Tab-separated table of C-alpha atoms in Angstrom:
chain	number	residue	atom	x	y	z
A	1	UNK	CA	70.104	154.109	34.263
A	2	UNK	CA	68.715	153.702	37.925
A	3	UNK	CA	65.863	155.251	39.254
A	4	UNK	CA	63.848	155.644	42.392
A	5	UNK	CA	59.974	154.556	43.025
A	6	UNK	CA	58.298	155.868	46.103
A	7	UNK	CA	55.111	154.297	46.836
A	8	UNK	CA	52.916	155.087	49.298
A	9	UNK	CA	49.210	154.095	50.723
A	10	UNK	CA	46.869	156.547	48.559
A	11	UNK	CA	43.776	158.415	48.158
A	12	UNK	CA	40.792	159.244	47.272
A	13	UNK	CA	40.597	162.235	44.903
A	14	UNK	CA	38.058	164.190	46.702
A	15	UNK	CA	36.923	164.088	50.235
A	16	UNK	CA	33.597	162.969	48.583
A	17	UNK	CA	31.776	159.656	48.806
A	18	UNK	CA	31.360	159.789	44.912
A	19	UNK	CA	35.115	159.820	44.592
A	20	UNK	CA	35.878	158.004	48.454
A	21	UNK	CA	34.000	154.748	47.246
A	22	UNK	CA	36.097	153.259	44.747
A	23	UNK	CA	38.955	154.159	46.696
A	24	UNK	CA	37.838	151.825	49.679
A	25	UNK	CA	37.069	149.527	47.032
A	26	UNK	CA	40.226	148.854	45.479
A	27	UNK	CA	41.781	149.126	49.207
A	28	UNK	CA	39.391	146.939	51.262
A	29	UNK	CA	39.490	144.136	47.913
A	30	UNK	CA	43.242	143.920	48.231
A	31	UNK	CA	43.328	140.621	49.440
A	32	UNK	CA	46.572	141.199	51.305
A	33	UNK	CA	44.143	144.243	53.365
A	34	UNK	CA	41.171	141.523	53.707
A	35	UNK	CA	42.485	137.975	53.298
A	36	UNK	CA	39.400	135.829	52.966
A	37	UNK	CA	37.982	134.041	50.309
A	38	UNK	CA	36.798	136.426	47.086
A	39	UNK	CA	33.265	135.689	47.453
A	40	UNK	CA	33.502	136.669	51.221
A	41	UNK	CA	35.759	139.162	50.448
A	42	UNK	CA	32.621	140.701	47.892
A	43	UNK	CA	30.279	140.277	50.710
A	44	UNK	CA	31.619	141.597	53.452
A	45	UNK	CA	33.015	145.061	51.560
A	46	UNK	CA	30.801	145.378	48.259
A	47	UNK	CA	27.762	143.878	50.080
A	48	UNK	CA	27.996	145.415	53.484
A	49	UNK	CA	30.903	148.407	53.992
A	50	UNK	CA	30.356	150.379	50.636
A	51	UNK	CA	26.998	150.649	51.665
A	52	UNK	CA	27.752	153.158	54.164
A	53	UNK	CA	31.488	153.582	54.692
A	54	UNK	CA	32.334	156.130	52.226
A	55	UNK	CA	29.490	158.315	53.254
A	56	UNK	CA	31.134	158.475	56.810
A	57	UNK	CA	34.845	158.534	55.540
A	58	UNK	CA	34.130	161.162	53.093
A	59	UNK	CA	33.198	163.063	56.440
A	60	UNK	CA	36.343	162.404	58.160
A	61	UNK	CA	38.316	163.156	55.077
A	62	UNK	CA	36.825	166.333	55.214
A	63	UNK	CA	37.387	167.440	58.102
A	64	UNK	CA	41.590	166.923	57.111
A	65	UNK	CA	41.488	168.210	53.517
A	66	UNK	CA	44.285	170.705	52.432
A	67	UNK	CA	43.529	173.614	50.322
A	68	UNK	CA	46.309	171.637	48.382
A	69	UNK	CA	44.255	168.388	48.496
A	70	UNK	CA	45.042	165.398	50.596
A	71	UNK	CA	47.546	165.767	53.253
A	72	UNK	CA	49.123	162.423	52.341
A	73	UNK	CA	49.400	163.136	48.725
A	74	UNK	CA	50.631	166.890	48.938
A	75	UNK	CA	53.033	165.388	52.095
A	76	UNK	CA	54.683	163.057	49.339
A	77	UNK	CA	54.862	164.760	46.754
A	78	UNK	CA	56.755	167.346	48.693
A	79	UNK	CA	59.139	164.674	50.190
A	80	UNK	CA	59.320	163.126	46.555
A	81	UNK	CA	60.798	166.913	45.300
A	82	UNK	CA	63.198	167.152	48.132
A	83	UNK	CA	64.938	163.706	47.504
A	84	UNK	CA	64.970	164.882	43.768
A	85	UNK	CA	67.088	167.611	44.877
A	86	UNK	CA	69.610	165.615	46.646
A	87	UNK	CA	69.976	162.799	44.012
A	88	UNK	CA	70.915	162.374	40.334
A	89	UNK	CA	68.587	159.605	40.185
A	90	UNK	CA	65.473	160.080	38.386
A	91	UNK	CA	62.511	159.755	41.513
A	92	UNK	CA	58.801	158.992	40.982
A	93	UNK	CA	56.167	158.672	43.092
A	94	UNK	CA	53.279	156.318	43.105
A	95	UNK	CA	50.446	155.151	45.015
A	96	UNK	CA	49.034	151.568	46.298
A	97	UNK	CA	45.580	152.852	46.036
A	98	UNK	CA	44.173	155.325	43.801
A	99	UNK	CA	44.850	157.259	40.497
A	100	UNK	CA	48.348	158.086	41.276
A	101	UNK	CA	49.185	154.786	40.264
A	102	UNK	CA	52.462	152.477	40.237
A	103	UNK	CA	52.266	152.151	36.673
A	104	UNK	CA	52.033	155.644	35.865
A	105	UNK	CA	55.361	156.133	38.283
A	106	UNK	CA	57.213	153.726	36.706
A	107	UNK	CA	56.142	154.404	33.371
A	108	UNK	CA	57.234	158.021	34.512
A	109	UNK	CA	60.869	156.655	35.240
A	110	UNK	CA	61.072	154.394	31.830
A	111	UNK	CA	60.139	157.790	30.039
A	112	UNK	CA	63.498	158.962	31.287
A	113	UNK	CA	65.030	155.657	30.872
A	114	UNK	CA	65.400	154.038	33.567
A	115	UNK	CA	65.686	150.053	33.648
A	116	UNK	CA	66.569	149.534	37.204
A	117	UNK	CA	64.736	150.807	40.294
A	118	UNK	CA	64.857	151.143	43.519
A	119	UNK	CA	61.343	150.453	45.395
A	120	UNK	CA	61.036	152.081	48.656
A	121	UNK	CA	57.826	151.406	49.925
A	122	UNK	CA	57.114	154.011	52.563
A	123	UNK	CA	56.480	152.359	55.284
A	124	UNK	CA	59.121	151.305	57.914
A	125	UNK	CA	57.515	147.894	59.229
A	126	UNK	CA	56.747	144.804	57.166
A	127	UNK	CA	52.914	144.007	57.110
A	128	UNK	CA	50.969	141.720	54.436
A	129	UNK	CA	48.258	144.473	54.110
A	130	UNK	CA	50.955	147.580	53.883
A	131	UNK	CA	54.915	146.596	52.459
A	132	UNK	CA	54.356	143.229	51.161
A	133	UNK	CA	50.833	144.418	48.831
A	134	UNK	CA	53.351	147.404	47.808
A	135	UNK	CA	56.423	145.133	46.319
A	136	UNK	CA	53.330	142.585	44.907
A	137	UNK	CA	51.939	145.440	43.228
A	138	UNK	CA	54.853	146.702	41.558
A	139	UNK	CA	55.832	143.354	40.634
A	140	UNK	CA	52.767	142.676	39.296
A	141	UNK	CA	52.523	145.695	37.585
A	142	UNK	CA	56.591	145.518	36.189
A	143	UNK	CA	56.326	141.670	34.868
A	144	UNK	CA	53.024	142.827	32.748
A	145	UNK	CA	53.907	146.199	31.312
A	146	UNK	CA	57.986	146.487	31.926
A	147	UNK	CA	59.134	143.657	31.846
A	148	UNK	CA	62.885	145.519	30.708
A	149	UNK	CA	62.701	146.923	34.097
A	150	UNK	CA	64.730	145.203	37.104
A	151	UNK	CA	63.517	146.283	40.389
A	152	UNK	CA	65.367	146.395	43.996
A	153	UNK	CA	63.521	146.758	46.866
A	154	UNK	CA	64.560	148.700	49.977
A	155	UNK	CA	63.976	146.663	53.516
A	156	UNK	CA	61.538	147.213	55.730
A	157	UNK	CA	63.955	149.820	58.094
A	158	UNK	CA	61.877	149.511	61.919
A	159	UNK	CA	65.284	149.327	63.172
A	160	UNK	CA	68.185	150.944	61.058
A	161	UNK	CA	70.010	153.514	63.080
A	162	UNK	CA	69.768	156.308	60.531
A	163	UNK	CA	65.960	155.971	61.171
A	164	UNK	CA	65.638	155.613	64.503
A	165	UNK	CA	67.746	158.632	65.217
A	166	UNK	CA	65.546	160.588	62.516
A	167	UNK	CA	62.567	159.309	64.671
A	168	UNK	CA	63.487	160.301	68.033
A	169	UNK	CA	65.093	163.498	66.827
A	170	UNK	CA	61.390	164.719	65.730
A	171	UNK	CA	59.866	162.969	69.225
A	172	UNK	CA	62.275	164.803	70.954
A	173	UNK	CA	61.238	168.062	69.235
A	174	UNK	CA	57.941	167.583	69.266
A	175	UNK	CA	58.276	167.057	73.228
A	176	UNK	CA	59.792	170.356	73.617
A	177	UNK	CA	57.762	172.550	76.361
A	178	UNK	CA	55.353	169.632	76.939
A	179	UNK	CA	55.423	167.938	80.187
A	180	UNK	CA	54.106	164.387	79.768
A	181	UNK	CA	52.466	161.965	82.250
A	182	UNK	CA	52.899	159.882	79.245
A	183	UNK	CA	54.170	158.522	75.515
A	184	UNK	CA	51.980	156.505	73.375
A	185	UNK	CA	52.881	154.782	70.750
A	186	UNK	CA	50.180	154.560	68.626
A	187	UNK	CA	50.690	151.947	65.215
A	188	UNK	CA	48.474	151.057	62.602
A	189	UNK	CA	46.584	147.779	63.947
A	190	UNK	CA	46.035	144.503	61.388
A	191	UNK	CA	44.138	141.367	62.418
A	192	UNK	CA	46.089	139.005	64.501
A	193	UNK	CA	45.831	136.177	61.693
A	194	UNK	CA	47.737	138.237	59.646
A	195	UNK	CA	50.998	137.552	61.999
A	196	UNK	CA	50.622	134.295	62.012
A	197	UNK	CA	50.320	134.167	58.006
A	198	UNK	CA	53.214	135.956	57.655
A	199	UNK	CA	55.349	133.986	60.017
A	200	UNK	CA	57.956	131.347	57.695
A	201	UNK	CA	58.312	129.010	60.342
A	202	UNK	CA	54.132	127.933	60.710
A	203	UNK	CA	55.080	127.930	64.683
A	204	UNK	CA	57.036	130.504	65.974
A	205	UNK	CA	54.307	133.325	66.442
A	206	UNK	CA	51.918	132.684	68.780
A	207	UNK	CA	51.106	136.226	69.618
A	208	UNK	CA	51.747	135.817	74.012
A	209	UNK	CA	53.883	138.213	74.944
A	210	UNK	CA	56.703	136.177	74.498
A	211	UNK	CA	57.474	135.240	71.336
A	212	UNK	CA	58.211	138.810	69.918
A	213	UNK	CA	61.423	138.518	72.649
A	214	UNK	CA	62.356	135.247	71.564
A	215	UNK	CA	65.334	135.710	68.422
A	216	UNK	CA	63.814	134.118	65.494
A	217	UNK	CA	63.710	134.591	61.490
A	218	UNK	CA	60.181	135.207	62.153
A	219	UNK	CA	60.690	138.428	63.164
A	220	UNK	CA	62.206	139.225	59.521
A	221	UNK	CA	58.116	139.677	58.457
A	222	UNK	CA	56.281	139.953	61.953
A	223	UNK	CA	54.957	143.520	62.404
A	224	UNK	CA	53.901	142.834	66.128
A	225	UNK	CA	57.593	142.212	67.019
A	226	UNK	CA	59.041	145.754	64.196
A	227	UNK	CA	56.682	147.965	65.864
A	228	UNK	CA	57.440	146.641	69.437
A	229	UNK	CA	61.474	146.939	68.190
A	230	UNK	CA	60.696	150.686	67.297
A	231	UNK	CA	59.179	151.449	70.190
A	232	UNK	CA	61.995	150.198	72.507
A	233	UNK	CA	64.736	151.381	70.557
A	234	UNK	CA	63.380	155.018	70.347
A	235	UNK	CA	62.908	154.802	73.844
A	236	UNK	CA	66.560	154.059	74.433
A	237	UNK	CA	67.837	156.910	72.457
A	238	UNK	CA	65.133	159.025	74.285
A	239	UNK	CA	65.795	158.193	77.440
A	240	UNK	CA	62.695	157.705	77.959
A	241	UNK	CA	61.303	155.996	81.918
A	242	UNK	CA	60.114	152.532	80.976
A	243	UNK	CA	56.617	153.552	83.496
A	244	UNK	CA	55.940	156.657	80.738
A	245	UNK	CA	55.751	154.889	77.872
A	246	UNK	CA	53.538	151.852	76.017
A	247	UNK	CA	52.318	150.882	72.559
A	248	UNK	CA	48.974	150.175	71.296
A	249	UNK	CA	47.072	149.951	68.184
A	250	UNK	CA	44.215	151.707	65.852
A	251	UNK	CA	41.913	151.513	63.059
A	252	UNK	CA	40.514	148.115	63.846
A	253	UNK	CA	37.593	146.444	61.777
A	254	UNK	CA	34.790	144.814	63.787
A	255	UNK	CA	34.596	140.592	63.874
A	256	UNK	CA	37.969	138.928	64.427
A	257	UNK	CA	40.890	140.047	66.492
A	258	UNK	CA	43.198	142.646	66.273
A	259	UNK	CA	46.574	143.053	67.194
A	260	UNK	CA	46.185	144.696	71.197
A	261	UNK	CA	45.962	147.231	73.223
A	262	UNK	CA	43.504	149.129	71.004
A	263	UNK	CA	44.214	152.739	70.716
A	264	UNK	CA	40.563	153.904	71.934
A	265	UNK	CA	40.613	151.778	75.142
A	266	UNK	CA	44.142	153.050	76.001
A	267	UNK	CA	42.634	156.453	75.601
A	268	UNK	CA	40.548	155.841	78.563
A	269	UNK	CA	42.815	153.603	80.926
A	270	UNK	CA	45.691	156.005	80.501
A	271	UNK	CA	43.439	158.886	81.565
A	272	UNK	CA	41.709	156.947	84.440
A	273	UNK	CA	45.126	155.835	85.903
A	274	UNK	CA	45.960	159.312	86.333
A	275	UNK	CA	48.107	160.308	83.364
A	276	UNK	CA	46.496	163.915	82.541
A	277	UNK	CA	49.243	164.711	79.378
A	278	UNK	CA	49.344	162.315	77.352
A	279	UNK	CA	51.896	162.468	73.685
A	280	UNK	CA	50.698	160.487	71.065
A	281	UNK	CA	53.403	159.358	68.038
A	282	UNK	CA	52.285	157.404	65.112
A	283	UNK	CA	55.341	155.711	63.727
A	284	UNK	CA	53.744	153.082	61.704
A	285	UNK	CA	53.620	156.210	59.288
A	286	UNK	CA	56.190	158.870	57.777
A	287	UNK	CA	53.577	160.492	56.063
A	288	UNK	CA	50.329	162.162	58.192
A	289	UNK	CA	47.225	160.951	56.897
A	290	UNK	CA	43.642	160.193	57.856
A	291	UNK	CA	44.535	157.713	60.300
A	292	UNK	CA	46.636	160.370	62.124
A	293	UNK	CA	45.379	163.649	61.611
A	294	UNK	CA	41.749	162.639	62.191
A	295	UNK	CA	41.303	158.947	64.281
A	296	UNK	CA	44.470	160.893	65.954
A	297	UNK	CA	44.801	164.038	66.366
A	298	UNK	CA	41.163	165.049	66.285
A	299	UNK	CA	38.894	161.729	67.883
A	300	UNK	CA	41.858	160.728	69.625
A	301	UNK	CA	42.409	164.092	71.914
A	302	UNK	CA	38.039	163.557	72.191
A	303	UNK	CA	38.589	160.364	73.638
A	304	UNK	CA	41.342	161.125	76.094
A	305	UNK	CA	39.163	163.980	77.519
A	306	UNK	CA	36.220	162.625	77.496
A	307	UNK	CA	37.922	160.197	80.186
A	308	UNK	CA	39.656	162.980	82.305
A	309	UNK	CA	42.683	163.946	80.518
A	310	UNK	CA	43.711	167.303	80.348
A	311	UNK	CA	46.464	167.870	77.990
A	312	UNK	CA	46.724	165.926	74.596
A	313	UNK	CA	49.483	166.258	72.378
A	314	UNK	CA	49.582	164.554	68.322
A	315	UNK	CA	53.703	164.657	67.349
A	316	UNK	CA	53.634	165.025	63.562
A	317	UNK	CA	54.947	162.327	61.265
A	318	UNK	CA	58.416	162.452	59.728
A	319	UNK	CA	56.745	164.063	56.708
A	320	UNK	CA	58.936	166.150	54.915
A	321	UNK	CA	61.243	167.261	57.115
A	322	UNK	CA	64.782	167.979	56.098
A	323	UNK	CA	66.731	165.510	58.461
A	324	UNK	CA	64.207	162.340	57.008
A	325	UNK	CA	64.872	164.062	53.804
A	326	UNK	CA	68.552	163.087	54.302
A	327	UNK	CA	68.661	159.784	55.772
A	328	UNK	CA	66.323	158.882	52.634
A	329	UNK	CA	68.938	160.532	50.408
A	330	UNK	CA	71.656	159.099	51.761
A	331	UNK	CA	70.307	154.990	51.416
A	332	UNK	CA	68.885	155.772	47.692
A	333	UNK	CA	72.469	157.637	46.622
A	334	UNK	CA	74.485	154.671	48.652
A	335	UNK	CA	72.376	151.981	46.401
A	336	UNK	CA	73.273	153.744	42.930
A	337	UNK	CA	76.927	154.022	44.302
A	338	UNK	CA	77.364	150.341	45.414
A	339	UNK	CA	74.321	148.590	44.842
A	340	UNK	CA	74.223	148.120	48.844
A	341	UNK	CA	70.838	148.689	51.013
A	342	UNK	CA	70.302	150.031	54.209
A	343	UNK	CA	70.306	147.087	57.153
């Protein structure tokens, strides 16, 4: 029997900092998220961001809360129902972080017994700190308590067609009626070291502008060069002029260096050059979250007009939209027919 696992980032249960504390915890101890040392590792986030973090996230978590609960939970569990309906497959859904956990989902699909799953992390771009702690996890978490269970996981998909139209389909809509000076393309941001550790070779990733161009089996686990791929590729379909658009990068943590442009500062250049509407896309996510809907939607359109801008415009996620509905459909029912995955 074969089965589908969803697994996305997570959440805190409340938008408290009772409940928002051992959520950072867990996340900011992943040592795929912060890859020092342990004893650094308990320093730096147990001995110096606990301390006041979750009083200042629970704030921002607030201020995106659904009557429902958390946007990114209720968002997934929606999308999880919809593929349900267009599948025979058992589907669960589990988070990296949290109390919706892998094991429960997968203990979920063994209830029903499964003993072969598809995991799709949701996320379309490889990164240590987002896909590869997702497939660790449930590896982890398979070899110890299910160890009858085989699992298959789906590839990172920056650049499979089916997604990319999906993508620019829902730019395109979300563009409707808004006349742009400008398209940013805003992705999650992860320290620059991070590239380089995930690079096979030891020497093709040097992070100068170059590289990322340059055809190499590097680029099979480099995030710099997927979301750079997604960006250009959506473009293309788009049509959209090469002066309009430009990528950049967000939620940064202070002391080492961070994949670039950041986000904020692109805020202000873009609105000091003269660009007065600017459309912001988050495609390192198909689910909004904090990290959209607040650093986003909310600080972000603060930023840009703090700096001059005039019109500001957030373009949704994928979510749960019927069309990304589909294409997810359609690569989960094409594995249990064949066994093939989506390139």
């Amino acid at each position: 029997m074969k089965g589908v696992l969803l697994v996305n980032l997570g959440s805190p249960d409340t938008p408290t900092a009772k409940d928002v504390k051992p959520y950072l915890d867990e996340f900011l101890m992943d040592e795929r998220v912060i890859d020092t040392p342990l004893w650094l590792r308990n320093l730096i986030v147990r001995g110096i961001i606990l301390r006041t973090r979750p009083k200042k996230s629970a704030k921002a978590y607030a201020k995106i809360w659904w009557e429902e609960g958390s946007p990114l939970i209720v968002i997934s569990e929606r999308f999880a129902q919809k593929l349900k309906n267009q599948t025979e497959m058992p589907v669960a859904l589990g988070m990296r972080y949290g109390s919706m956990t892998i094991k429960n989902a997968l203990q979920e699909l063994k209830d029903q017994n499964v003993d072969e799953v598809l995991l799709v992390p949701l996320y379309p771009h490889y990164a240590m700190s987002s896909f590869e702690t997702v497939v660790v996890k449930a590896m982890e978490v398979q070899n110890q308590f299910f160890p009858e269970i085989r699992l298959t996981t789906l590839p990172a998909f920056y650049k499979n067609p089916d997604y990319i139209k999906v993508l620019s389909e829902s730019i395109k809509d979300g563009l409707k009626d808004f006349e742009y000076d400008h398209v940013l393309f805003s992705y999650h941001g992860i320290p620059e070291r991070h590239i380089r550790k995930s690079d096979p070779t030891n020497y093709h990733c040097k992070i100068n502008g170059k590289c990322c161009t340059i055809n190499s089996v590097a680029h099979q686990t480099c995030y710099r060069h997927q979301v750079y791929e997604t960006t250009e590729l959506v473009k293309a379909y788009l049509g959209l002029p090469e002066d309009k658009v430009s990528s950049s990068f967000q939620s940064r943590l202070a002391g080492d260096p961070w994949l670039k442009p950041y986000t904020d500062f692109e805020f202000e250049r873009l609105a000091k050059e003269g660009k007065k509407k600017l459309a912001v896309i988050t495609p390192a996510f198909v689910s909004d979250c904090l990290e959209t809907l607040e650093e986003i939607a909310m600080e972000g359109k603060h930023q840009f007009e703090e700096a001059g801008g005039e019109s500001y415009k957030h373009i949704a996620c994928l979510n749960d939209s019927e069309a990304w509905v589909q294409v997810m459909a359609k690569w989960v029912n094409a594995w249990e027919a064949t066994g093939a995955l989506p390139v």
